[in-house]
């Protein structure tokens, strides 16, 4: 549970947000009181499939995945994110959430009400351009992750999937430490834990990551993002 001081500290640091430059001081003053800050435990739902798209959600800390689970219990992960804002597609289309958003580790999120988001989108051209660019980047990311699934070997798939978690467009990462277990990385990559373990050891030997009990630290983000490029 976040205390009042934690919430005040997070809001005071809002200028670190990648889209903060699009707002005037007046807009920022009006916006901040509408932002809600909440904590989500590891494995907890940020939203569920079918929920109303009533907030634009920012990852203040932690990481998450977008996924779906079939009635038979089979799960598929579409993408993940360590930082940034997500959920604009449902707000823009006016539709319900079309997948689950789940915290991979204990996370803190910021929630902008949909009405505020749409008002900024309509009245602020710079914010509008940022959101349009982000939606384009997200589409490109989904296409890349689909290609990783079909075309890459296990080591390359883990490398590129980890690199996708830290997209500097969504949020310039202030930490490259991914505090998730290998089982959670396996879930994100749609791979077995044993294959992910082998892949991480190979990437560590190549100097791209450092693997520890507490999680995985990215040593060479560009190297991961370009791994196995032709």
mmCIF file of C-alpha atoms in Angstrom:
data_model
loop_
_atom_site.group_PDB
_atom_site.id
_atom_site.type_symbol
_atom_site.label_atom_id
_atom_site.label_comp_id
_atom_site.label_asym_id
_atom_site.label_seq_id
_atom_site.Cartn_x
_atom_site.Cartn_y
_atom_site.Cartn_z
ATOM 1 C CA UNK A 1 0.000 0.000 0.000
ATOM 2 C CA UNK A 2 1.369 3.395 -0.975
ATOM 3 C CA UNK A 3 1.412 6.128 1.638
ATOM 4 C CA UNK A 4 0.549 9.769 0.961
ATOM 5 C CA UNK A 5 4.229 10.756 0.879
ATOM 6 C CA UNK A 6 4.976 8.106 -1.759
ATOM 7 C CA UNK A 7 2.163 9.407 -3.951
ATOM 8 C CA UNK A 8 3.278 13.016 -3.514
ATOM 9 C CA UNK A 9 6.867 12.071 -4.396
ATOM 10 C CA UNK A 10 5.778 10.256 -7.560
ATOM 11 C CA UNK A 11 3.644 13.178 -8.707
ATOM 12 C CA UNK A 12 6.417 15.667 -7.914
ATOM 13 C CA UNK A 13 8.700 13.753 -10.291
ATOM 14 C CA UNK A 14 6.206 13.763 -13.162
ATOM 15 C CA UNK A 15 8.547 15.782 -15.421
ATOM 16 C CA UNK A 16 10.559 12.571 -15.856
ATOM 17 C CA UNK A 17 7.631 11.281 -17.917
ATOM 18 C CA UNK A 18 8.513 10.998 -21.593
ATOM 19 C CA UNK A 19 5.504 13.069 -22.749
ATOM 20 C CA UNK A 20 5.732 15.796 -20.078
ATOM 21 C CA UNK A 21 7.313 18.219 -22.559
ATOM 22 C CA UNK A 22 4.049 18.293 -24.527
ATOM 23 C CA UNK A 23 2.158 20.034 -21.706
ATOM 24 C CA UNK A 24 2.076 23.698 -20.780
ATOM 25 C CA UNK A 25 2.460 24.624 -17.112
ATOM 26 C CA UNK A 26 -1.269 25.380 -16.967
ATOM 27 C CA UNK A 27 -2.161 21.986 -18.439
ATOM 28 C CA UNK A 28 0.193 20.243 -16.030
ATOM 29 C CA UNK A 29 -1.357 22.027 -13.051
ATOM 30 C CA UNK A 30 -4.811 20.920 -14.185
ATOM 31 C CA UNK A 31 -3.701 17.370 -14.978
ATOM 32 C CA UNK A 32 -1.806 16.273 -11.878
ATOM 33 C CA UNK A 33 -4.784 16.216 -9.455
ATOM 34 C CA UNK A 34 -6.597 13.826 -11.827
ATOM 35 C CA UNK A 35 -3.784 11.248 -11.886
ATOM 36 C CA UNK A 36 -4.335 8.245 -9.610
ATOM 37 C CA UNK A 37 -1.391 6.264 -8.227
ATOM 38 C CA UNK A 38 -1.857 2.612 -7.279
ATOM 39 C CA UNK A 39 0.209 -0.452 -6.421
ATOM 40 C CA UNK A 40 -0.298 -3.823 -8.117
ATOM 41 C CA UNK A 41 1.225 -7.020 -6.656
ATOM 42 C CA UNK A 42 3.171 -9.472 -8.807
ATOM 43 C CA UNK A 43 0.661 -11.518 -10.779
ATOM 44 C CA UNK A 44 -2.067 -8.959 -10.147
ATOM 45 C CA UNK A 45 -4.256 -7.567 -12.900
ATOM 46 C CA UNK A 46 -3.748 -3.999 -14.059
ATOM 47 C CA UNK A 47 -6.860 -4.616 -16.129
ATOM 48 C CA UNK A 48 -8.767 -7.664 -17.364
ATOM 49 C CA UNK A 49 -10.024 -8.492 -20.821
ATOM 50 C CA UNK A 50 -13.483 -6.981 -21.243
ATOM 51 C CA UNK A 51 -12.894 -4.158 -18.741
ATOM 52 C CA UNK A 52 -13.932 -0.655 -19.747
ATOM 53 C CA UNK A 53 -11.027 1.351 -21.191
ATOM 54 C CA UNK A 54 -11.385 4.053 -18.567
ATOM 55 C CA UNK A 55 -7.729 4.968 -17.926
ATOM 56 C CA UNK A 56 -4.437 5.489 -19.713
ATOM 57 C CA UNK A 57 -1.940 3.577 -17.583
ATOM 58 C CA UNK A 58 1.700 4.411 -16.881
ATOM 59 C CA UNK A 59 4.237 2.034 -15.340
ATOM 60 C CA UNK A 60 5.987 4.049 -12.625
ATOM 61 C CA UNK A 61 7.967 1.017 -11.461
ATOM 62 C CA UNK A 62 7.934 -2.706 -12.101
ATOM 63 C CA UNK A 63 7.078 -4.460 -15.344
ATOM 64 C CA UNK A 64 3.988 -5.923 -16.984
ATOM 65 C CA UNK A 65 2.787 -8.088 -19.841
ATOM 66 C CA UNK A 66 -0.209 -8.075 -22.151
ATOM 67 C CA UNK A 67 -1.618 -11.585 -22.470
ATOM 68 C CA UNK A 68 -4.696 -13.724 -23.029
ATOM 69 C CA UNK A 69 -5.718 -17.085 -21.588
ATOM 70 C CA UNK A 70 -7.962 -19.547 -23.391
ATOM 71 C CA UNK A 71 -10.843 -21.366 -21.628
ATOM 72 C CA UNK A 72 -8.562 -24.418 -21.590
ATOM 73 C CA UNK A 73 -5.960 -22.464 -19.630
ATOM 74 C CA UNK A 74 -3.446 -21.931 -22.429
ATOM 75 C CA UNK A 75 -1.784 -18.525 -22.156
ATOM 76 C CA UNK A 76 -0.174 -16.395 -24.843
ATOM 77 C CA UNK A 77 1.868 -13.246 -24.184
ATOM 78 C CA UNK A 78 1.706 -10.446 -26.748
ATOM 79 C CA UNK A 79 4.234 -8.013 -25.361
ATOM 80 C CA UNK A 80 5.742 -6.659 -22.168
ATOM 81 C CA UNK A 81 6.972 -3.356 -20.855
ATOM 82 C CA UNK A 82 9.225 -2.235 -18.034
ATOM 83 C CA UNK A 83 8.364 1.461 -18.253
ATOM 84 C CA UNK A 84 6.001 3.686 -20.199
ATOM 85 C CA UNK A 85 2.299 4.243 -20.832
ATOM 86 C CA UNK A 86 -0.175 1.830 -22.342
ATOM 87 C CA UNK A 87 -3.872 1.377 -23.051
ATOM 88 C CA UNK A 88 -4.440 4.257 -25.454
ATOM 89 C CA UNK A 89 -5.887 1.995 -28.162
ATOM 90 C CA UNK A 90 -9.001 1.079 -26.197
ATOM 91 C CA UNK A 91 -9.630 4.693 -25.210
ATOM 92 C CA UNK A 92 -9.264 5.992 -28.765
ATOM 93 C CA UNK A 93 -11.507 3.266 -30.217
ATOM 94 C CA UNK A 94 -14.024 3.461 -27.383
ATOM 95 C CA UNK A 95 -13.862 -0.307 -26.968
ATOM 96 C CA UNK A 96 -13.291 -2.615 -24.022
ATOM 97 C CA UNK A 97 -9.878 -4.040 -23.153
ATOM 98 C CA UNK A 98 -9.093 -6.851 -25.601
ATOM 99 C CA UNK A 99 -6.521 -8.645 -23.417
ATOM 100 C CA UNK A 100 -5.283 -8.886 -19.842
ATOM 101 C CA UNK A 101 -2.566 -6.643 -18.425
ATOM 102 C CA UNK A 102 -0.678 -8.405 -15.628
ATOM 103 C CA UNK A 103 2.150 -7.191 -13.383
ATOM 104 C CA UNK A 104 5.232 -9.412 -13.735
ATOM 105 C CA UNK A 105 6.592 -8.102 -10.438
ATOM 106 C CA UNK A 106 5.282 -5.746 -7.739
ATOM 107 C CA UNK A 107 4.451 -2.582 -9.656
ATOM 108 C CA UNK A 108 3.337 0.994 -9.143
ATOM 109 C CA UNK A 109 1.094 2.471 -11.826
ATOM 110 C CA UNK A 110 -0.282 5.909 -12.678
ATOM 111 C CA UNK A 111 -3.778 6.174 -14.154
ATOM 112 C CA UNK A 112 -5.013 9.094 -16.262
ATOM 113 C CA UNK A 113 -8.814 9.139 -16.662
ATOM 114 C CA UNK A 114 -9.962 8.512 -20.233
ATOM 115 C CA UNK A 115 -11.872 11.801 -20.349
ATOM 116 C CA UNK A 116 -8.716 13.738 -19.451
ATOM 117 C CA UNK A 117 -6.687 11.764 -21.996
ATOM 118 C CA UNK A 118 -9.196 12.474 -24.782
ATOM 119 C CA UNK A 119 -9.345 16.178 -23.875
ATOM 120 C CA UNK A 120 -5.549 16.443 -24.143
ATOM 121 C CA UNK A 121 -5.624 14.501 -27.397
ATOM 122 C CA UNK A 122 -8.125 16.973 -28.859
ATOM 123 C CA UNK A 123 -6.687 20.218 -27.504
ATOM 124 C CA UNK A 124 -2.926 19.613 -27.438
ATOM 125 C CA UNK A 125 -1.326 18.939 -30.861
ATOM 126 C CA UNK A 126 2.045 18.002 -29.331
ATOM 127 C CA UNK A 127 0.445 15.431 -27.022
ATOM 128 C CA UNK A 128 -1.613 14.131 -29.950
ATOM 129 C CA UNK A 129 1.533 13.645 -32.049
ATOM 130 C CA UNK A 130 3.234 11.822 -29.181
ATOM 131 C CA UNK A 131 0.326 9.402 -28.776
ATOM 132 C CA UNK A 132 0.090 8.770 -32.527
ATOM 133 C CA UNK A 133 3.827 8.043 -32.648
ATOM 134 C CA UNK A 134 3.530 5.742 -29.639
ATOM 135 C CA UNK A 135 0.700 3.794 -31.284
ATOM 136 C CA UNK A 136 2.872 3.423 -34.385
ATOM 137 C CA UNK A 137 5.802 2.213 -32.262
ATOM 138 C CA UNK A 138 3.515 -0.246 -30.474
ATOM 139 C CA UNK A 139 2.285 -1.691 -33.772
ATOM 140 C CA UNK A 140 5.880 -2.099 -34.909
ATOM 141 C CA UNK A 141 6.752 -3.792 -31.617
ATOM 142 C CA UNK A 142 3.874 -6.274 -31.962
ATOM 143 C CA UNK A 143 5.018 -7.107 -35.499
ATOM 144 C CA UNK A 144 8.596 -7.636 -34.328
ATOM 145 C CA UNK A 145 7.581 -9.884 -31.433
ATOM 146 C CA UNK A 146 5.430 -11.959 -33.779
ATOM 147 C CA UNK A 147 8.433 -12.323 -36.077
ATOM 148 C CA UNK A 148 10.647 -13.293 -33.108
ATOM 149 C CA UNK A 149 8.183 -16.072 -32.286
ATOM 150 C CA UNK A 150 8.331 -17.538 -35.789
ATOM 151 C CA UNK A 151 11.830 -16.793 -37.055
ATOM 152 C CA UNK A 152 14.400 -16.643 -34.249
ATOM 153 C CA UNK A 153 16.241 -19.356 -32.370
ATOM 154 C CA UNK A 154 15.718 -19.478 -28.570
ATOM 155 C CA UNK A 155 18.773 -17.370 -27.659
ATOM 156 C CA UNK A 156 17.908 -14.650 -30.167
ATOM 157 C CA UNK A 157 14.261 -14.718 -29.125
ATOM 158 C CA UNK A 158 15.133 -14.121 -25.464
ATOM 159 C CA UNK A 159 17.607 -11.384 -26.408
ATOM 160 C CA UNK A 160 15.211 -9.475 -28.627
ATOM 161 C CA UNK A 161 12.272 -9.964 -26.246
ATOM 162 C CA UNK A 162 14.268 -8.542 -23.328
ATOM 163 C CA UNK A 163 15.359 -5.656 -25.523
ATOM 164 C CA UNK A 164 11.725 -4.929 -26.379
ATOM 165 C CA UNK A 165 10.900 -4.467 -22.686
ATOM 166 C CA UNK A 166 13.119 -1.377 -22.599
ATOM 167 C CA UNK A 167 11.870 0.693 -25.533
ATOM 168 C CA UNK A 168 13.384 4.186 -25.074
ATOM 169 C CA UNK A 169 10.494 5.760 -26.977
ATOM 170 C CA UNK A 170 7.938 4.621 -24.393
ATOM 171 C CA UNK A 171 10.079 5.657 -21.432
ATOM 172 C CA UNK A 172 13.857 6.253 -21.273
ATOM 173 C CA UNK A 173 14.874 3.561 -18.746
ATOM 174 C CA UNK A 174 16.507 4.813 -15.560
ATOM 175 C CA UNK A 175 17.406 1.254 -14.606
ATOM 176 C CA UNK A 176 18.262 -1.744 -16.765
ATOM 177 C CA UNK A 177 17.705 -4.224 -13.955
ATOM 178 C CA UNK A 178 14.784 -6.540 -14.601
ATOM 179 C CA UNK A 179 13.783 -7.953 -11.235
ATOM 180 C CA UNK A 180 11.862 -10.958 -12.482
ATOM 181 C CA UNK A 181 12.526 -14.662 -12.148
ATOM 182 C CA UNK A 182 13.574 -16.860 -15.048
ATOM 183 C CA UNK A 183 10.124 -18.443 -14.874
ATOM 184 C CA UNK A 184 8.578 -15.015 -15.498
ATOM 185 C CA UNK A 185 10.971 -14.356 -18.398
ATOM 186 C CA UNK A 186 9.947 -17.748 -19.795
ATOM 187 C CA UNK A 187 6.291 -16.777 -19.494
ATOM 188 C CA UNK A 188 6.923 -13.487 -21.279
ATOM 189 C CA UNK A 189 8.866 -15.213 -24.081
ATOM 190 C CA UNK A 190 6.375 -18.105 -24.408
ATOM 191 C CA UNK A 191 9.231 -20.559 -23.799
ATOM 192 C CA UNK A 192 10.090 -23.254 -21.281
ATOM 193 C CA UNK A 193 12.076 -22.215 -18.223
ATOM 194 C CA UNK A 194 14.921 -24.587 -19.108
ATOM 195 C CA UNK A 195 15.343 -23.075 -22.586
ATOM 196 C CA UNK A 196 15.266 -19.548 -21.172
ATOM 197 C CA UNK A 197 17.909 -20.499 -18.592
ATOM 198 C CA UNK A 198 20.207 -21.806 -21.330
ATOM 199 C CA UNK A 199 19.595 -18.686 -23.435
ATOM 200 C CA UNK A 200 20.320 -16.302 -20.551
ATOM 201 C CA UNK A 201 23.573 -18.101 -19.762
ATOM 202 C CA UNK A 202 24.618 -17.732 -23.400
ATOM 203 C CA UNK A 203 23.736 -14.025 -23.402
ATOM 204 C CA UNK A 204 25.684 -13.596 -20.168
ATOM 205 C CA UNK A 205 28.742 -15.246 -21.746
ATOM 206 C CA UNK A 206 28.428 -12.772 -24.608
ATOM 207 C CA UNK A 207 28.415 -9.862 -22.159
ATOM 208 C CA UNK A 208 24.872 -8.711 -22.899
ATOM 209 C CA UNK A 209 23.217 -9.471 -19.559
ATOM 210 C CA UNK A 210 24.164 -10.322 -15.995
ATOM 211 C CA UNK A 211 22.093 -13.038 -14.352
ATOM 212 C CA UNK A 212 21.637 -13.157 -10.579
ATOM 213 C CA UNK A 213 19.208 -14.736 -8.135
ATOM 214 C CA UNK A 214 17.355 -11.424 -7.757
ATOM 215 C CA UNK A 215 16.845 -10.954 -11.482
ATOM 216 C CA UNK A 216 18.518 -10.110 -14.762
ATOM 217 C CA UNK A 217 20.444 -6.908 -15.464
ATOM 218 C CA UNK A 218 20.796 -5.685 -19.031
ATOM 219 C CA UNK A 219 24.434 -4.801 -19.739
ATOM 220 C CA UNK A 220 24.163 -3.983 -23.449
ATOM 221 C CA UNK A 221 20.647 -2.873 -24.419
ATOM 222 C CA UNK A 222 21.572 -2.028 -28.012
ATOM 223 C CA UNK A 223 23.230 -5.426 -28.350
ATOM 224 C CA UNK A 224 20.051 -7.189 -27.249
ATOM 225 C CA UNK A 225 17.866 -5.106 -29.558
ATOM 226 C CA UNK A 226 20.126 -5.873 -32.548
ATOM 227 C CA UNK A 227 20.819 -9.514 -31.679
ATOM 228 C CA UNK A 228 20.817 -11.806 -34.727
ATOM 229 C CA UNK A 229 20.032 -8.932 -37.094
ATOM 230 C CA UNK A 230 20.669 -9.786 -40.708
#
